[in-house]
CSV table of C-alpha atoms in Angstrom, one decimal:
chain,number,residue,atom,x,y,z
A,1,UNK,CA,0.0,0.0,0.0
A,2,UNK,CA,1.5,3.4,-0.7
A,3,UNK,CA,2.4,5.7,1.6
A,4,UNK,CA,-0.7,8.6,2.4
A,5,UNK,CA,0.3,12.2,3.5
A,6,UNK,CA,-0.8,14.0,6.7
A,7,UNK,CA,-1.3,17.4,7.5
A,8,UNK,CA,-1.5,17.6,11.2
A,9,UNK,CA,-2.1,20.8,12.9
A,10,UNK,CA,-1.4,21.2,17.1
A,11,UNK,CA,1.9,19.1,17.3
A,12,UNK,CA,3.8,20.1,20.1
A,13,UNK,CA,2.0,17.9,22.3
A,14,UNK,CA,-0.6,15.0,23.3
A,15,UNK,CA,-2.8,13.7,20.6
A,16,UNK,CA,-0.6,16.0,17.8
A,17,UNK,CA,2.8,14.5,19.1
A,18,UNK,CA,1.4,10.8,19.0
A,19,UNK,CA,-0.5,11.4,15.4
A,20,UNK,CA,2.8,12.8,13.9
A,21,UNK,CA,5.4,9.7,15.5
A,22,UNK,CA,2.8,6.8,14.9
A,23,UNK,CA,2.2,7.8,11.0
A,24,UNK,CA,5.7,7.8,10.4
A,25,UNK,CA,6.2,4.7,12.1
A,26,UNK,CA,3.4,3.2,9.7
A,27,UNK,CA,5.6,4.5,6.7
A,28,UNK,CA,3.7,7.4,6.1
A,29,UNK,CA,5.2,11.0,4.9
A,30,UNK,CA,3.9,13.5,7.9
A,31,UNK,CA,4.1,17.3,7.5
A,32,UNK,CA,3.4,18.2,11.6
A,33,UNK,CA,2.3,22.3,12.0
A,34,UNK,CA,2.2,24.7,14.8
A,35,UNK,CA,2.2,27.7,16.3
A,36,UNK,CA,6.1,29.0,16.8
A,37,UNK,CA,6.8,25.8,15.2
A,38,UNK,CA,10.9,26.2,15.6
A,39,UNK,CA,11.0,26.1,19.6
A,40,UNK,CA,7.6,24.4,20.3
A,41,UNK,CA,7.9,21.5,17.6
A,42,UNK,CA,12.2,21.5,18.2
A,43,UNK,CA,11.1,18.0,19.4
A,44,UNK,CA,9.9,16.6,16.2
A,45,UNK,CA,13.2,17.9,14.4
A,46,UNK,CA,14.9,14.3,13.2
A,47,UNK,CA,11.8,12.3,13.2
A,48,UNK,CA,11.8,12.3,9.0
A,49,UNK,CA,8.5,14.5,9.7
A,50,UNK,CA,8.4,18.0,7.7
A,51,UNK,CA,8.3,20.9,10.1
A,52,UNK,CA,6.3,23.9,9.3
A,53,UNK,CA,5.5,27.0,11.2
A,54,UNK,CA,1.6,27.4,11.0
A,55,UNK,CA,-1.1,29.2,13.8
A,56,UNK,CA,-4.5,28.6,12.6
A,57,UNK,CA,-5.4,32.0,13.9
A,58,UNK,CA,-3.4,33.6,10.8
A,59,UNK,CA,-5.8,35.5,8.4
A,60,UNK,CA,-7.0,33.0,5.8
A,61,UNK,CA,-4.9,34.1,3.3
A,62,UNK,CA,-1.9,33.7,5.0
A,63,UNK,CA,-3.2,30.3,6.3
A,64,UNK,CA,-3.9,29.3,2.1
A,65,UNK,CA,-0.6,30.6,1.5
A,66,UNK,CA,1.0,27.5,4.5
A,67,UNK,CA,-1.1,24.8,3.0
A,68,UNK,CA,0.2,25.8,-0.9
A,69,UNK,CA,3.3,25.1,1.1
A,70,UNK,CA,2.6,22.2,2.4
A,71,UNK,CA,1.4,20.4,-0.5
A,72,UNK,CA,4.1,21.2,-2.3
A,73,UNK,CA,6.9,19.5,-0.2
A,74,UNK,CA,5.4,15.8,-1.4
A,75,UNK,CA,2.7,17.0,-4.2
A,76,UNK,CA,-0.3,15.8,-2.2
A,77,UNK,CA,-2.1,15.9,1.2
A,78,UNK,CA,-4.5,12.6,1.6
A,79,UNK,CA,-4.8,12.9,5.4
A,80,UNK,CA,-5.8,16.6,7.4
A,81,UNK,CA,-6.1,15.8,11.2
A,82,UNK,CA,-7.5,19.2,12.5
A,83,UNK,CA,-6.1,19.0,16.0
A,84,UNK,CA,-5.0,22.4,17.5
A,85,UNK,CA,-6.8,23.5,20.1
A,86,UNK,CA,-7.0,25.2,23.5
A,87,UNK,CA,-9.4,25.3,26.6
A,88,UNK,CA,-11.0,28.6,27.6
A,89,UNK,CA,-12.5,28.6,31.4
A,90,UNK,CA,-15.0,30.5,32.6
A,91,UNK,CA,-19.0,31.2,33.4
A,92,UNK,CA,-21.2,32.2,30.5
A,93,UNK,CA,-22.5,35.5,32.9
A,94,UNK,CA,-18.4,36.2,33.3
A,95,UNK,CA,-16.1,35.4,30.1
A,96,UNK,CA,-15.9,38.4,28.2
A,97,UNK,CA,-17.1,38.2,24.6
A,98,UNK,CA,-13.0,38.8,23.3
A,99,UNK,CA,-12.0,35.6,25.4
A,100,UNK,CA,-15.0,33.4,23.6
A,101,UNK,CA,-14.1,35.2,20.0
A,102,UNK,CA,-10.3,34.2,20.7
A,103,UNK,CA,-11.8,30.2,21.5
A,104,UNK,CA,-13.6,30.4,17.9
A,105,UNK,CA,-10.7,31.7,16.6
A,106,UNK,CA,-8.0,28.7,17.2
A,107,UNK,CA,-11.0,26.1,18.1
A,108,UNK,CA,-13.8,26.2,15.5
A,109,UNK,CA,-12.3,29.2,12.9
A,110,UNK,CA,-8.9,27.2,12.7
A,111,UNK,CA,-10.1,24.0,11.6
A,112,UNK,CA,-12.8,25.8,9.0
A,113,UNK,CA,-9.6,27.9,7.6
A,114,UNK,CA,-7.3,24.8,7.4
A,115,UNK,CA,-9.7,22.8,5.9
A,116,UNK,CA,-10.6,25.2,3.4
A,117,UNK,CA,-7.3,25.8,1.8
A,118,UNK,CA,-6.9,22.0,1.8
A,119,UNK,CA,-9.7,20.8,0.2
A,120,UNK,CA,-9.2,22.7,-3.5
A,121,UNK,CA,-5.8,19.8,-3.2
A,122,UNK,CA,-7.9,17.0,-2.4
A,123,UNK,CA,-11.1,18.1,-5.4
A,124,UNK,CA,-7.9,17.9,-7.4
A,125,UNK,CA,-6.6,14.8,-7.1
A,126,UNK,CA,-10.2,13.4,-6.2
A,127,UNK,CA,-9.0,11.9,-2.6
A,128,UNK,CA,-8.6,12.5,0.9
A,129,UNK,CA,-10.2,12.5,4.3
A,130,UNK,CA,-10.6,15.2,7.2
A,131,UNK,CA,-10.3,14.7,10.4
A,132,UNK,CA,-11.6,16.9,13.1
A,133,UNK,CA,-10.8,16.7,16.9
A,134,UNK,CA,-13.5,17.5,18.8
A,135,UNK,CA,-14.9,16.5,22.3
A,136,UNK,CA,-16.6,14.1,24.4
A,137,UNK,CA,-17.7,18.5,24.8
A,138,UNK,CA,-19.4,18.5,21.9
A,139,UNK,CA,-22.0,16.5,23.5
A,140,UNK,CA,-22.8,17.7,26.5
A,141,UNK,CA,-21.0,21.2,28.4
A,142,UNK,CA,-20.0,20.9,32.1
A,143,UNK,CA,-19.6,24.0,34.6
A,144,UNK,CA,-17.0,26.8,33.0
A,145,UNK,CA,-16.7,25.3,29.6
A,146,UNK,CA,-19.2,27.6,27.5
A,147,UNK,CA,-16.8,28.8,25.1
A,148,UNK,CA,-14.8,25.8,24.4
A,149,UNK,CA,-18.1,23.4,24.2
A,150,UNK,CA,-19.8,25.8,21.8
A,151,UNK,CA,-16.7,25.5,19.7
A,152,UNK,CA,-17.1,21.7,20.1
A,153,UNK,CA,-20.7,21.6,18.7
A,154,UNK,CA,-20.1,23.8,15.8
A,155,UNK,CA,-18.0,21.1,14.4
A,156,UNK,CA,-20.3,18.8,14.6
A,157,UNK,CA,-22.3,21.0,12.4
A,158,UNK,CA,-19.4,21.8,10.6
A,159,UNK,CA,-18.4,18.3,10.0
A,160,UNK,CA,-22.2,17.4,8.9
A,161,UNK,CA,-22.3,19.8,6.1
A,162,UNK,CA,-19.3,18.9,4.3
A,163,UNK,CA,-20.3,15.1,4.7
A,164,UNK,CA,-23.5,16.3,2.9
A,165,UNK,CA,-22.6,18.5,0.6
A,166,UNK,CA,-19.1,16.3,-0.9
A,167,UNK,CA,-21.9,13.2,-0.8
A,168,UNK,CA,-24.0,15.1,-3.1
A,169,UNK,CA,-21.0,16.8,-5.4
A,170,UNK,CA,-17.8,14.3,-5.0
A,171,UNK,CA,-19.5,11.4,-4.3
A,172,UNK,CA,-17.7,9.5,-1.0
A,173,UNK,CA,-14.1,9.7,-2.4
A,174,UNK,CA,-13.2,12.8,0.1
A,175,UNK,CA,-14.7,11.8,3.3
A,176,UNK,CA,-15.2,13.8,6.6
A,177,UNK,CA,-15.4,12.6,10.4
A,178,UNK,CA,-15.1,14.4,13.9
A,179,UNK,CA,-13.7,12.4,16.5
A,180,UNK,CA,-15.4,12.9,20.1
A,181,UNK,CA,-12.6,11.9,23.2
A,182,UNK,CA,-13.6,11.7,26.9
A,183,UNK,CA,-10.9,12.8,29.1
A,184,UNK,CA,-7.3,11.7,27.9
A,185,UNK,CA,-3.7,12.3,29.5
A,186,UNK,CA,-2.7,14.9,27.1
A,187,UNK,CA,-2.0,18.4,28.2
A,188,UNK,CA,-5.9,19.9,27.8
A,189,UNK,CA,-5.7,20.9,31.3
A,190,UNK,CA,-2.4,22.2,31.8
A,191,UNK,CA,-1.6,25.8,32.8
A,192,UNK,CA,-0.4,26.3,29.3
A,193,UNK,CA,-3.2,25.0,27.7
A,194,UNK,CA,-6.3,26.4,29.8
A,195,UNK,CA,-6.8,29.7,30.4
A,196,UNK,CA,-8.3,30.9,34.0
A,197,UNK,CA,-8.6,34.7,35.0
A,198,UNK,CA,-10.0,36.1,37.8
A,199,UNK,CA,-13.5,36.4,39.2
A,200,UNK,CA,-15.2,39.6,38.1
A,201,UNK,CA,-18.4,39.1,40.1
A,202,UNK,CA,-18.2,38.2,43.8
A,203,UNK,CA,-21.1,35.2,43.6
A,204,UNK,CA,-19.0,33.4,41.0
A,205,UNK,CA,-15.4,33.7,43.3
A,206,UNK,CA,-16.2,30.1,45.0
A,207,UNK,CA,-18.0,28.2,41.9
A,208,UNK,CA,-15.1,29.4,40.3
A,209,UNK,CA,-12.1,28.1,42.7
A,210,UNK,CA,-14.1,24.5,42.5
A,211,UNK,CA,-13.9,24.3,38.8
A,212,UNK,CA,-10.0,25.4,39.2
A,213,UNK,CA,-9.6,22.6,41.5
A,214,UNK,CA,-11.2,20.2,39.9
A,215,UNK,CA,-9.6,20.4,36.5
A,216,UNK,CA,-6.3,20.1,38.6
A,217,UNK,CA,-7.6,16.9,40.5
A,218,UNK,CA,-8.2,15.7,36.2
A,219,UNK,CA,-5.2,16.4,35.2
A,220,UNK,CA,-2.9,13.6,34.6
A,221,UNK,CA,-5.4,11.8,36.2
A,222,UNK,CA,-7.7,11.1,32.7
A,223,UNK,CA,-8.7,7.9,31.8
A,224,UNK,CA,-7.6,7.8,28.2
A,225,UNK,CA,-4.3,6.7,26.6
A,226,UNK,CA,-3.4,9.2,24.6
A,227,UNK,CA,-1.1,6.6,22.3
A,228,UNK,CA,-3.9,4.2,21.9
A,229,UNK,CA,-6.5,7.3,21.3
A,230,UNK,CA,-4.5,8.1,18.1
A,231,UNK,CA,-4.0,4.4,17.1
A,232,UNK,CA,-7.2,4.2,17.5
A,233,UNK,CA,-8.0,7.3,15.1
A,234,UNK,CA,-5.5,6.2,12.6
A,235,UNK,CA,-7.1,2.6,12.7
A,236,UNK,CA,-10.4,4.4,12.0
A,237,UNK,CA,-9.4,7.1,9.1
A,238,UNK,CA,-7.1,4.3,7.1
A,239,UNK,CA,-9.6,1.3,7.6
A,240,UNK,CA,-6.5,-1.0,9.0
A,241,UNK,CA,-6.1,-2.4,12.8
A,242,UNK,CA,-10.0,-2.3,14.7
A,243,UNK,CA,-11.1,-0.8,11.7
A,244,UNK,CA,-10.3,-3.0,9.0
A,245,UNK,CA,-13.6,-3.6,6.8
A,246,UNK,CA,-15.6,-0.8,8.3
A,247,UNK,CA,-16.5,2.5,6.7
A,248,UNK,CA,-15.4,5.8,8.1
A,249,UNK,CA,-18.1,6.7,10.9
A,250,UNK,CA,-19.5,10.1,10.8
A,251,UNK,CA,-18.4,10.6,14.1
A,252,UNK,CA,-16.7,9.2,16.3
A,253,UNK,CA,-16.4,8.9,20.8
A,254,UNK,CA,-13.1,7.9,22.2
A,255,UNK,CA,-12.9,6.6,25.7
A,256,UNK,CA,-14.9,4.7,28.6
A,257,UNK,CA,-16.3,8.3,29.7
A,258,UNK,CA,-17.1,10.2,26.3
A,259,UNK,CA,-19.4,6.7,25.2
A,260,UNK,CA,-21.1,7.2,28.7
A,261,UNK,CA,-22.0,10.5,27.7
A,262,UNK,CA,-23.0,10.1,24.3
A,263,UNK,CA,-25.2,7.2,25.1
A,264,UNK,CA,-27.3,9.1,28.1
A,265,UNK,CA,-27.5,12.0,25.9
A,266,UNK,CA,-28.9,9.7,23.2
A,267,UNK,CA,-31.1,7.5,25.2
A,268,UNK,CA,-32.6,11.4,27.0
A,269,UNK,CA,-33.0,12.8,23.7
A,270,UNK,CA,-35.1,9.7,22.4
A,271,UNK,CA,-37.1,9.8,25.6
A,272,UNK,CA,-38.1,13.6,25.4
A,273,UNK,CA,-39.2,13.2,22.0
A,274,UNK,CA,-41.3,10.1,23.2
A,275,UNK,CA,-42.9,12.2,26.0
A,276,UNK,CA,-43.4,15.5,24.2
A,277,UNK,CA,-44.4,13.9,20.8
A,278,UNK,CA,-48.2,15.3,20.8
A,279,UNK,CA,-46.9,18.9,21.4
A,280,UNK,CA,-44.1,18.6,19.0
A,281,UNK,CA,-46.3,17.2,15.9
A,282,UNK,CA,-48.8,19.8,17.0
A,283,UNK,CA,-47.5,22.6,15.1
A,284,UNK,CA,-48.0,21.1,11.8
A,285,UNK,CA,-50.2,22.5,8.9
A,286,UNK,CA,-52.7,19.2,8.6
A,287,UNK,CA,-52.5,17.8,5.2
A,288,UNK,CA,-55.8,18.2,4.4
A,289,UNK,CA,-55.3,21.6,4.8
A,290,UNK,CA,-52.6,21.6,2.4
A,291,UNK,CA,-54.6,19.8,0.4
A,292,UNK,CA,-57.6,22.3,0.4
A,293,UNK,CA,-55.3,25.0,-0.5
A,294,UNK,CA,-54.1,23.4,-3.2
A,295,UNK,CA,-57.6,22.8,-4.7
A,296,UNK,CA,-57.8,26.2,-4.8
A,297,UNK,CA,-54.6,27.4,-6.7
C-alpha cells in the first residue's frame, strides 16, 4: 500500500505529538504544524516529519498561503487531522465576549480555515479524508466550559455539512469525520493550555475556585491513553487495525467516559421526544389543509 500524506495541525504535544510519531512509524510521509513551530515543535526535528510554522489563527490568506506550502513538499495531502486547540474557562454570565471570540478563533475558525485551503488539493486529485478533533464537549457542556463546548458543537455541524454537501458533489471519495474523546492524559488541562482569570463578580469567586480545582484533580489523572487514542484514530481514518472492513463513521467517541455521555445524551433525547411527541407534531399545517389549498390554486 502506498504511503498517504498527513497534514496535522497542534503538534507540540498529546494527541498532535502521537498522530505525527505513529504515522511515520506506519511509513507514512507526515508534514506536523504549529504555532512558533521552531521552539515548540524542536522536538519533532529528526523524526523524518516535515516541520512547518503554521497558527491557525493567521488571516486566511496567510493560512492558504502555509497549506500551498505544504502540499508542495510531497505533491499531495491525503490525510488533514485538524487538532489544534485550547481550553477557555469560565462562566457564560463572566467570560468576556473577546475571550469566547479568541476560542472560535483557534477552536472552530482554525479548523474551518485549514480545511478550506486544503480541500481545492484533495477536489484535485479526487482523494482525501478530514479529520476533526473535537470532544466528548461537543456532546454535553459541564460548569465553565461555555466557550470551548460551543466550539465543540459547531464542528459537529461543521463536519455534517461537508459530509453532505461532498456526498452530493464528489460522491464519497473525500470523506469527513469528527472524532469525540472523553478525558485523555494529554495536556488539555495544563496551565499552558487552559486559560483561567479572575473572578469579576463576587457570587461566582467560590464556583469558580471548585472548577480550578477540579480540572487540577483531572489532570494527569484522565482515563484515556493518549497513544492508543491516536492508534485508535489512525485505525479508523485508514480502515487498517479495529477498523479493518468498516466505513469511516460520521463521528466518532473515544474513551470509557465520552461513550457514557454520548449514550445518556442519546437515550434522554429519544425519551423527550417520546414524552413530548403530541406537542411537538402539533404545530404542523394538517395535510388536508394543504390539500384544500391546493384545490384552490
Amino acid at each position: 500500500m502506498a504511503s498517504l500524506v498527513w497534514l496535522i495541525t497542534g503538534c507540540s504535544s498529546g494527541f498532535g505529538e502521537q498522530f505525527v510519531l505513529q504515522t511515520l512509524a506506519r511509513g507514512d510521509k507526515v508534514i506536523a504544524t504549529g504555532r512558533n513551530a521552531s521552539t515548540k515543535l524542536a522536538h519533532l526535528q529528526g523524526t523524518g516529519a516535515t516541520i512547518l510554522d503554521l497558527d491557525v489563527t493567521m488571516p486566511e490568506a496567510e493560512i492558504a498561503a502555509k497549506i500551498k506550502e505544504a502540499h508542495q513538499v510531497f505533491g499531495r495531502i491525503d490525510m488533514l487531522v485538524n487538532n489544534a486547540g485550547y481550553l477557555e474557562s469560565g462562566a457564560v454570565e463572566e467570560l468576556s465576549l473577546d475571550r469566547v471570540q479568541r476560542s472560535f478563533e483557534t477552536n472552530y475558525f482554525g479548523p474551518l480555515k485549514v480545511t478550506r485551503g486544503v480541500l481545492p488539493f484533495m477536489r484535485e486529485q479526487k482523494f482525501g479524508t478530514v479529520a476533526f478533533v473535537g470532544s466528548v464537549g461537543g456532546w454535553g457542556a459541564v460548569p465553565n466550559s461555555s466557550a470551548y463546548a460551543a466550539c465543540k458543537y459547531a464542528l459537529e455541524g461543521l463536519t455534517e455539512a461537508l459530509q453532505s454537501e461532498f456526498a452530493a458533489l464528489f460522491s464519497r471519495d473525500i470523506q469527513f469525520i469528527v472524532f469525540e474523546p472523553g478525558y485523555f492524559r494529554t495536556e488539555i488541562f495544563s496551565s499552558t493550555n487552559v486559560v483561567h482569570l479572575p473572578s469579576n463578580i463576587p457570587e461566582y469567586q467560590a464556583f469558580n475556585n471548585a472548577t480550578v480545582q477540579r480540572q487540577k484533580g483531572i489532570y494527569h489523572n484522565e482515563k484515556g491513553d493518549p497513544a492508543k487514542g491516536v492508534a485508535r484514530m489512525i485505525d479508523t481514518l485508514t480502515g487498517s487495525g479495529m477498523a479493518e472492513g468498516k466505513k469511516l463513521p460520521p463521528r466518532l467517541p473515544l474513551g470509557s467516559d465520552s461513550l457514557q455521555v454520548v449514550r445518556a445524551k442519546c437515550q434522554a433525547t429519544l425519551k423527550l421526544c417520546d414524552e413530548w411527541e403530541d406537542l411537538i407534531v402539533s404545530t404542523d399545517i394538517p395535510a388536508e389543509a394543504d390539500r384544500q389549498a391546493e384545490a384552490h390554486l
